[in-house]
Structures are given as structure tokens and as C-alpha cells.
Coordinates of C-alpha atoms and ligand atoms in Angstrom, one line a residue:
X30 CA 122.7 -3.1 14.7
X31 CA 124.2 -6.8 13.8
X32 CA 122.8 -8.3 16.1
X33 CA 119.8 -9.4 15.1
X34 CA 122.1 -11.1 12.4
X35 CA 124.0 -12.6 14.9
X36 CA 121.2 -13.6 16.9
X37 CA 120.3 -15.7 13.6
X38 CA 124.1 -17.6 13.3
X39 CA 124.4 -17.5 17.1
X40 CA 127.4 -16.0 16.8
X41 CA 128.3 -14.6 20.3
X42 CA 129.7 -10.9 19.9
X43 CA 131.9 -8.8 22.5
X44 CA 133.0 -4.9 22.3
X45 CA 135.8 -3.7 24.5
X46 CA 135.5 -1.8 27.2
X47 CA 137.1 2.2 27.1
X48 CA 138.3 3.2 29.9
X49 CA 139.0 6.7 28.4
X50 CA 137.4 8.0 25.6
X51 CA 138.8 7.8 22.4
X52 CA 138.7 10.1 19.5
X53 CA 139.4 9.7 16.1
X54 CA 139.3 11.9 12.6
X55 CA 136.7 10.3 10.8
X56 CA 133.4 11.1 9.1
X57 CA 130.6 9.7 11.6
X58 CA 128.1 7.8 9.2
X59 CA 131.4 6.5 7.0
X60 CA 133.1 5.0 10.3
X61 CA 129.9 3.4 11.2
X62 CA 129.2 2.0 7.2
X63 CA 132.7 0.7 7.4
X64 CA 132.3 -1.0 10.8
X65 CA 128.8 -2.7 9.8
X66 CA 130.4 -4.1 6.9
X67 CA 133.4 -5.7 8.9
X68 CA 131.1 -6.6 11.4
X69 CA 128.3 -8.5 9.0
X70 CA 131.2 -10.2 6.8
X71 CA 132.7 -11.3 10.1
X72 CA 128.8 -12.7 11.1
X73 CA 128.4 -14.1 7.9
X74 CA 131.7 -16.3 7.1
X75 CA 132.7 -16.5 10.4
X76 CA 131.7 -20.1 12.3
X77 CA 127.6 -20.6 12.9
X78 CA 127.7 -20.6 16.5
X79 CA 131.4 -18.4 16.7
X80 CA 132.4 -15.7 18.5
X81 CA 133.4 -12.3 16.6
X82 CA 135.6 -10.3 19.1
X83 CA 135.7 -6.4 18.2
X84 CA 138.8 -5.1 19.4
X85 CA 140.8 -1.7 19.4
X86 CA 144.5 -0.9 19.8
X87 CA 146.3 3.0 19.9
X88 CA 149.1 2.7 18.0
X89 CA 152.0 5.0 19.0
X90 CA 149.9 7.4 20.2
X91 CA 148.8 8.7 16.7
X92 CA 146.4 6.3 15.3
X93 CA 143.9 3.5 16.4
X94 CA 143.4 0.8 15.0
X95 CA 140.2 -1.6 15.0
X96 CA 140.2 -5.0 14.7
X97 CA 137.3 -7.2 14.0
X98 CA 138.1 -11.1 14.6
X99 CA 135.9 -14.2 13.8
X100 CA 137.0 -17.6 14.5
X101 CA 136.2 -18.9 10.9
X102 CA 138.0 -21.0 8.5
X103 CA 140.4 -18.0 7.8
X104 CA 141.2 -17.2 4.4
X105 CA 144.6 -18.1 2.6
X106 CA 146.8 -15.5 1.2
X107 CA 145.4 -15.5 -2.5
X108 CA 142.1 -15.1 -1.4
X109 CA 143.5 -12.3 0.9
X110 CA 144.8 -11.0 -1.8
X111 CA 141.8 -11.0 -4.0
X112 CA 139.5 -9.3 -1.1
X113 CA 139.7 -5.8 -1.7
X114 CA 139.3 -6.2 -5.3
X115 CA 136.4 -4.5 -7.3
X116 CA 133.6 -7.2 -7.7
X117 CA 135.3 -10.0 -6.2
X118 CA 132.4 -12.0 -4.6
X119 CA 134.9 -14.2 -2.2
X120 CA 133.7 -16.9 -1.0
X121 CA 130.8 -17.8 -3.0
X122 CA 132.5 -20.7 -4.0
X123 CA 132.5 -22.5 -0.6
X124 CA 129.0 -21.1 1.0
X125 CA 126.0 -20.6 -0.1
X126 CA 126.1 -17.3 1.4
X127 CA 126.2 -13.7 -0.6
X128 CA 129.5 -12.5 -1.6
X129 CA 130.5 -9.0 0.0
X130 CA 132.9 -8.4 -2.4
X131 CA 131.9 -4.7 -3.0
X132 CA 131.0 -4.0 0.6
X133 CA 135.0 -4.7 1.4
X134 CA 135.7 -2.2 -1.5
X135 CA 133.6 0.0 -0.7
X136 CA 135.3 0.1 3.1
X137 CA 138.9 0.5 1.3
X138 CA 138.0 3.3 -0.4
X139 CA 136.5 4.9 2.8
X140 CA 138.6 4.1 5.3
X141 CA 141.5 5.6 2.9
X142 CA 139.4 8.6 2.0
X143 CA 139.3 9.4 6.1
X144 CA 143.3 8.7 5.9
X145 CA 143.6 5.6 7.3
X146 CA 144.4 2.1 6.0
X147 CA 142.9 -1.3 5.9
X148 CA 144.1 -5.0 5.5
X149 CA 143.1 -8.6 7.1
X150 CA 145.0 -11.2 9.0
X151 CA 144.5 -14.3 8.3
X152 CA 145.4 -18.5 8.0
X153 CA 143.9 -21.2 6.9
X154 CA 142.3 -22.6 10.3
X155 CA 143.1 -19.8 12.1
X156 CA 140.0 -17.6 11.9
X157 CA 140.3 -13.8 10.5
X158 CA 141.0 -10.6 11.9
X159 CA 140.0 -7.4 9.5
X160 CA 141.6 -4.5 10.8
X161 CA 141.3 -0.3 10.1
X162 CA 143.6 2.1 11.3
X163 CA 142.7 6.0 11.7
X164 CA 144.4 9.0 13.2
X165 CA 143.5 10.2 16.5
X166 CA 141.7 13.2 17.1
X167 CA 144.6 15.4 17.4
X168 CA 143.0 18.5 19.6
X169 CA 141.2 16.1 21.5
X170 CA 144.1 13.9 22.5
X171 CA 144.4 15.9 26.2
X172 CA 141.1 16.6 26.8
X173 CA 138.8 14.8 29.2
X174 CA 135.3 14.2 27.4
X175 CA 132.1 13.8 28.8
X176 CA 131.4 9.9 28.7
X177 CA 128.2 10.6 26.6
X178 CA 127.7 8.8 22.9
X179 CA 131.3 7.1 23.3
X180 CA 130.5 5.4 26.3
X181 CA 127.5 3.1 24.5
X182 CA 129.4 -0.6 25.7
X183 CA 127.1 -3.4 24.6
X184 CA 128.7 -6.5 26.2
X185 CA 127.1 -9.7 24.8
X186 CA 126.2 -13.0 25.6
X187 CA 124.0 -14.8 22.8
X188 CA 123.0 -18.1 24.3
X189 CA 121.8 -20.7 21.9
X190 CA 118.7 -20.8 24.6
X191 CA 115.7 -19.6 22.7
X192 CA 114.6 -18.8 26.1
X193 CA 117.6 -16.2 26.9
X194 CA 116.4 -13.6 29.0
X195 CA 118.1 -10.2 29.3
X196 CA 119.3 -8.2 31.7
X197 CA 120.3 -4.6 31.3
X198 CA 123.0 -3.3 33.6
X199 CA 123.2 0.5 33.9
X200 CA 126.7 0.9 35.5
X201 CA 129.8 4.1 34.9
X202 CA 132.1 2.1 36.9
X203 CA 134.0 -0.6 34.9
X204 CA 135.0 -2.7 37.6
X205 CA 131.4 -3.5 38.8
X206 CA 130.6 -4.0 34.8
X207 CA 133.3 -6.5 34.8
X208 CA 132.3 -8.2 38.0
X209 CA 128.2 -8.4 36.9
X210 CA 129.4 -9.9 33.9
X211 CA 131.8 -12.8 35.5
X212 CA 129.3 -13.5 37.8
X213 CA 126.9 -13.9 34.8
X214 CA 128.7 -15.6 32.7
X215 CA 127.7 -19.3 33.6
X216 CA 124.6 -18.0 33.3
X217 CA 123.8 -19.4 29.9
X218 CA 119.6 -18.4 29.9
X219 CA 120.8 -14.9 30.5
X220 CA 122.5 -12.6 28.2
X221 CA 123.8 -9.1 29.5
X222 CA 123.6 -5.5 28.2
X223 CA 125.7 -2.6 29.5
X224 CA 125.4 1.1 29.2
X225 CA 127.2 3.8 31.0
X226 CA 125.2 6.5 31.3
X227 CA 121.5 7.2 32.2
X228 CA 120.6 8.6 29.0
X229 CA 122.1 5.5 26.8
X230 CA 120.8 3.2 29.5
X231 CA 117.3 4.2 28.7
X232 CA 118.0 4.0 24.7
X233 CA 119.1 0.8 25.3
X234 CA 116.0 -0.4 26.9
X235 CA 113.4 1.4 24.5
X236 CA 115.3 -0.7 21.5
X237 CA 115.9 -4.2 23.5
X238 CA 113.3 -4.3 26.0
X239 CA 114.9 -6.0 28.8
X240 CA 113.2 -8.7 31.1
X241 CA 115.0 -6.6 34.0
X242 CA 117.4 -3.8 34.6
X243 CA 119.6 -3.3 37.1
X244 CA 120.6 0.3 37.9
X245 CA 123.5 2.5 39.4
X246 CA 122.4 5.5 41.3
X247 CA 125.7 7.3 40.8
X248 CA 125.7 8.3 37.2
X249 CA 126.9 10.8 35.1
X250 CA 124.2 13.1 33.1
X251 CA 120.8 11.9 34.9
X252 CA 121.3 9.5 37.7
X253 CA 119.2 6.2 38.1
X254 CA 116.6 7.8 39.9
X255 CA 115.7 10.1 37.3
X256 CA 116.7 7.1 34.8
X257 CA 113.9 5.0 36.4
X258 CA 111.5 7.8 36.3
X259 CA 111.9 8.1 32.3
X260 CA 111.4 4.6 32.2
X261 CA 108.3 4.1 34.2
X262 CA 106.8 6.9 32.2
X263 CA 107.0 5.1 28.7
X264 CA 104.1 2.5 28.2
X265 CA 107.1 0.4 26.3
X266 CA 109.4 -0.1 29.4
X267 CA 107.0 0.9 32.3
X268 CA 106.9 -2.7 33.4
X269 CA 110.3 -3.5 33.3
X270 CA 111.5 -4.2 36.7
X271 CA 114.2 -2.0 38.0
X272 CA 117.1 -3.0 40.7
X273 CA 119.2 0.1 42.8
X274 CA 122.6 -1.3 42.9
X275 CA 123.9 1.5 44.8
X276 CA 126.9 2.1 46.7
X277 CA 124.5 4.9 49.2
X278 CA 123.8 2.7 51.5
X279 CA 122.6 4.7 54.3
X280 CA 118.7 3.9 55.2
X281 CA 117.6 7.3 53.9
X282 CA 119.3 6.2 50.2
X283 CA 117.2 3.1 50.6
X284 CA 114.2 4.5 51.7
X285 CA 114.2 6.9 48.9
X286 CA 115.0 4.7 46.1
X287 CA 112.1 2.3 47.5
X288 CA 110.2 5.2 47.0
X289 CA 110.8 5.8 43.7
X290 CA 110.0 2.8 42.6
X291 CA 112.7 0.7 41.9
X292 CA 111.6 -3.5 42.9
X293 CA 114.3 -3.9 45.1
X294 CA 117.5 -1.8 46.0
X295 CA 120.7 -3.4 46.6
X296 CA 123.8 -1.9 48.0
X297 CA 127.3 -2.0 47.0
X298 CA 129.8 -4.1 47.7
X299 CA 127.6 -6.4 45.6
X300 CA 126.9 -9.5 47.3
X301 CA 126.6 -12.6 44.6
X302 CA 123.4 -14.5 46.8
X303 CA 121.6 -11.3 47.3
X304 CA 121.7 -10.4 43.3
X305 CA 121.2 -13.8 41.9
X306 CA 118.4 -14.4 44.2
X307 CA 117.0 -10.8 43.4
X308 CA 117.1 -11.5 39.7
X309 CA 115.4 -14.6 39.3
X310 CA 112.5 -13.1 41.4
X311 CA 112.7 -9.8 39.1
X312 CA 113.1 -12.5 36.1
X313 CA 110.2 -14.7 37.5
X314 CA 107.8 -11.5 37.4
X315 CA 109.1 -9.6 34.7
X316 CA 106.6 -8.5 32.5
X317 CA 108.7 -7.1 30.0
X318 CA 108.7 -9.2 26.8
X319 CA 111.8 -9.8 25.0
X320 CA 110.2 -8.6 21.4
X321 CA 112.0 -9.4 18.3
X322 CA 114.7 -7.0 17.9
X323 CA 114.6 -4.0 15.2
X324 CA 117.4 -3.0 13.8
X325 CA 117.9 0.7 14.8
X326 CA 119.9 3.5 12.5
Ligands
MN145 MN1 128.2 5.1 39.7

């Protein structure tokens, strides 16, 4: 949802990756107001051209805490001080930019309403982390979840390239996610979206129309065969072109994939020639257009 607003200060954004799910006590639309507004006040005083890094810690086992860091001018301890007050517009005076005064409030209030707390790190020079802290999800603590709407990852790259092109990856295992991503990284005209999960895989490319999509077969909920089948189904993302990257190697695995229609189908251990070669092809012939970016609720 920020990053459209991102896009426009090419401010480069990255979420962490969860290897387990995590749970906390909060009111669903509150957690996500509170988390926009950190997020957009990060966007908006960080550095044009920054990086805002959201990151999370579990504190002692009971709580978790959030931290939202931009690599801005940071703040000094009176303005710090003066952040969470009522109608406090900071930093009108050194941009030309909106205060957000309220919005910060407003989060306060929230965040201690669910029973957390609040509060910013900050220096002069130093950039500014703004953190919130809520209790985990007591019952839930032991369980294993289903990796469904907690396993959205969104790992991006925004290259100062008008030109980026995207590539959605739809992988459950983090060590391939992590590897895709290094091996991408130099890649400055491409920027990189992650899901987990079939289901979130094909949200992800209804609302961001990828120029290509690279797909685990493997997956919990629907696998990438039945992913792909959704996908070639809707007018919006039929023409996306979709790549197996599947550890089933065997000829029958390929043969079927093939079948199904994905443009190529790779097999796992992934080899960096065969996929950066498959991807500028996929890239070259791409027909899906990167549309302007709606913001989605
Ligand atoms: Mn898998």
C-alpha cells in the first residue's frame, strides 16, 4: 500500500522475512492504520532516494516489537520529544512537505489502546527508527499456523530505472527466496516480488501485474500448477509468462508442467545461467504491462 508513494521518492523498501509465523494481540485494521502511518512518515522525511527498512524483534518471548527505520536526517531529542504531541506538525519547518503530526498521535493512542507502547530512536544524522511493541498472541505461542495471510513477504527493489521490470517469485522455501533475490540484486532494471503461497501469489499479480513470474510447484494451499491455471484464466494476468522452478525433476514433472503451460520449467538446484538467460527471454516477450500501481485496501 506505500509503495506507490515510494515509487514517487524512490525510496527503496524491504520487509523481513518470518521464518515462523508470528502472532500478536491486536485489532487487525488498527495494526495496519498504525503501520501505514510509520511507514508513509518514514517515506516522506526519510531521504529522496533512501531506504526504509521494516524490521521486527520478539522481545523476551512476550511481546514484539516493530521497527520502522529511514535513513533521514534523524530528529534531535526536542523534536523527539515534541512528536507525539497533539497537533504538532514536525517538521514543517524544514520541508515543504505535510506535517503528520496527528497521524503519530493518533498511532500513540492506538498502539496503547491494543496494550502496547510506542517511541522513536533517533540522532541528528543518524536516520530514525520508530518502533511499536505488542504482546504476543498468548494461545497461539505453540501452535504451528498455516502460512496463509502472514506469509504475504513483499521483498523490494525500487530502481530509479523508469524502465524497472518486475519479476514475481512464487516460492514457500526461504532459502531459494534468499538466493533469487542475491542473484538479482545487481540487477538494477529489475525489481523483485515474493509471495509464499499460491493464493497470495496470484493476489500479488492481479494488483502488480508482473512482466514475469517465476513459480514453485511445491506449495502449500494450491500448488503452482493450479496457481498457473488461475492465472491464465484472468484476461488481467493471462499473458504473463510463467517459469516452473521446481525441485521434480523427473521427465514426467517436466512434461506435465510443459503441459500446463508454464513458458519454460526449470529444475532445482537453480542454476544462475539457465534462469538469467530464461528471464530475459520471458522479459524480452513479456506481454504483461507494468500498469501504474493502485493502491489496494
Ligand atoms: Mn516448495
Amino acid at each position: 500500500m506505500s509503495e506507490l508513494q515510494a515509487q514517487k521518492r524512490e525510496v527503496t523498501m524491504t520487509f523481513p522475512y518470518f521464518d515462523a509465523p508470528c502472532l500478536v494481540e491486536a485489532d487487525r485494521t488498527r495494526l495496519k492504520q498504525v503501520l501505514i502511518n510509520l511507514l508513509s512518515n518514514a517515506i516522506k522525511y526519510g531521504r529522496a532516494g533512501g531506504t526504509v527498512a521494516v524490521e521486527y524483534a520478539v522481545c523476551e518471548g512476550e511481546t514484539v516489537r516493530v521497527s520502522v527505520r529511514d535513513n533521514g536526517k534523524g530528529l534531535s531529542l526536542e523534536k523527539q520529544a515534541q512528536l507525539f504531541q497533539p497537533f504538532n506538525r514536525l517538521g514543517q519547518e524544514l520541508s515543504t512537505v505535510q506535517g503528520t503530526g496527528i497521524g503519530l498521535v493518533m498511532s500513540k493512542r492506538l498502539v496503547e489502546l491494543m496494550g502496547g507502547r510506542i517511541g522513536v530512536e533517533s540522532g541528528v544524522g543518524e536516520g530514525s527508527v520508530f518502533w511499536f511493541e505488542l504482546k504476543l498472541a498468548g494461545d497461539e505461542r505453540a501452535q504451528p499456523i498455516p502460512l496463509a495471510p502472514v506469509s504475504i513477504v513483499i521483498a523490494e527493489q525500487f530502481s530509479a530505472l523508469p524502465k524497472a521490470r518486475t519479476i514475481l517469485y512464487v516460492e514457500d522455501n526461504p532459502a531459494n527466496l534468499k538466493l533469487v533475490e542475491r542473484l538479482l540484486e545487481r540487477r538494477t532494471d529489475i525489481r523483485l516480488l515474493s509471495a509464499r503461497d499460491g493464493g497470495v501469489g496470484v493476489q500479488l499479480a492481479r494488483t502488480h501485474r508482473p512482466d514475469v513470474i517465476l513459480m514453485d510447484i511445491n506449495l502449500p494451499g494450491i500448488s503452482g500448477i493450479e496457481a498457473l491455471r488461475i492465472l491464465r484464466e484472468d484476461p488481467a494476468t493471462a499473458g504473463i509468462p510463467v517459469v516452473a522452478l521446481s525441485a521434480n525433476a523427473m521427465p514426467r514433472d517436466v512434461e506435465k508442467g510443459m503441459e500446463a503451460g508454464f513458458f519454460r520449467y526449470l529444475t532445482k538446484p537453480i542454476q544462475l545461467g539457465e534462469l538469467m538467460e530464461t528471464l530475459d527471454v520471458a522479459l524480452a516477450l513479456g506481454t504483461g504491462e507494468n500498469l501504474p500501481l493502485e493502491v489496494v485496501s
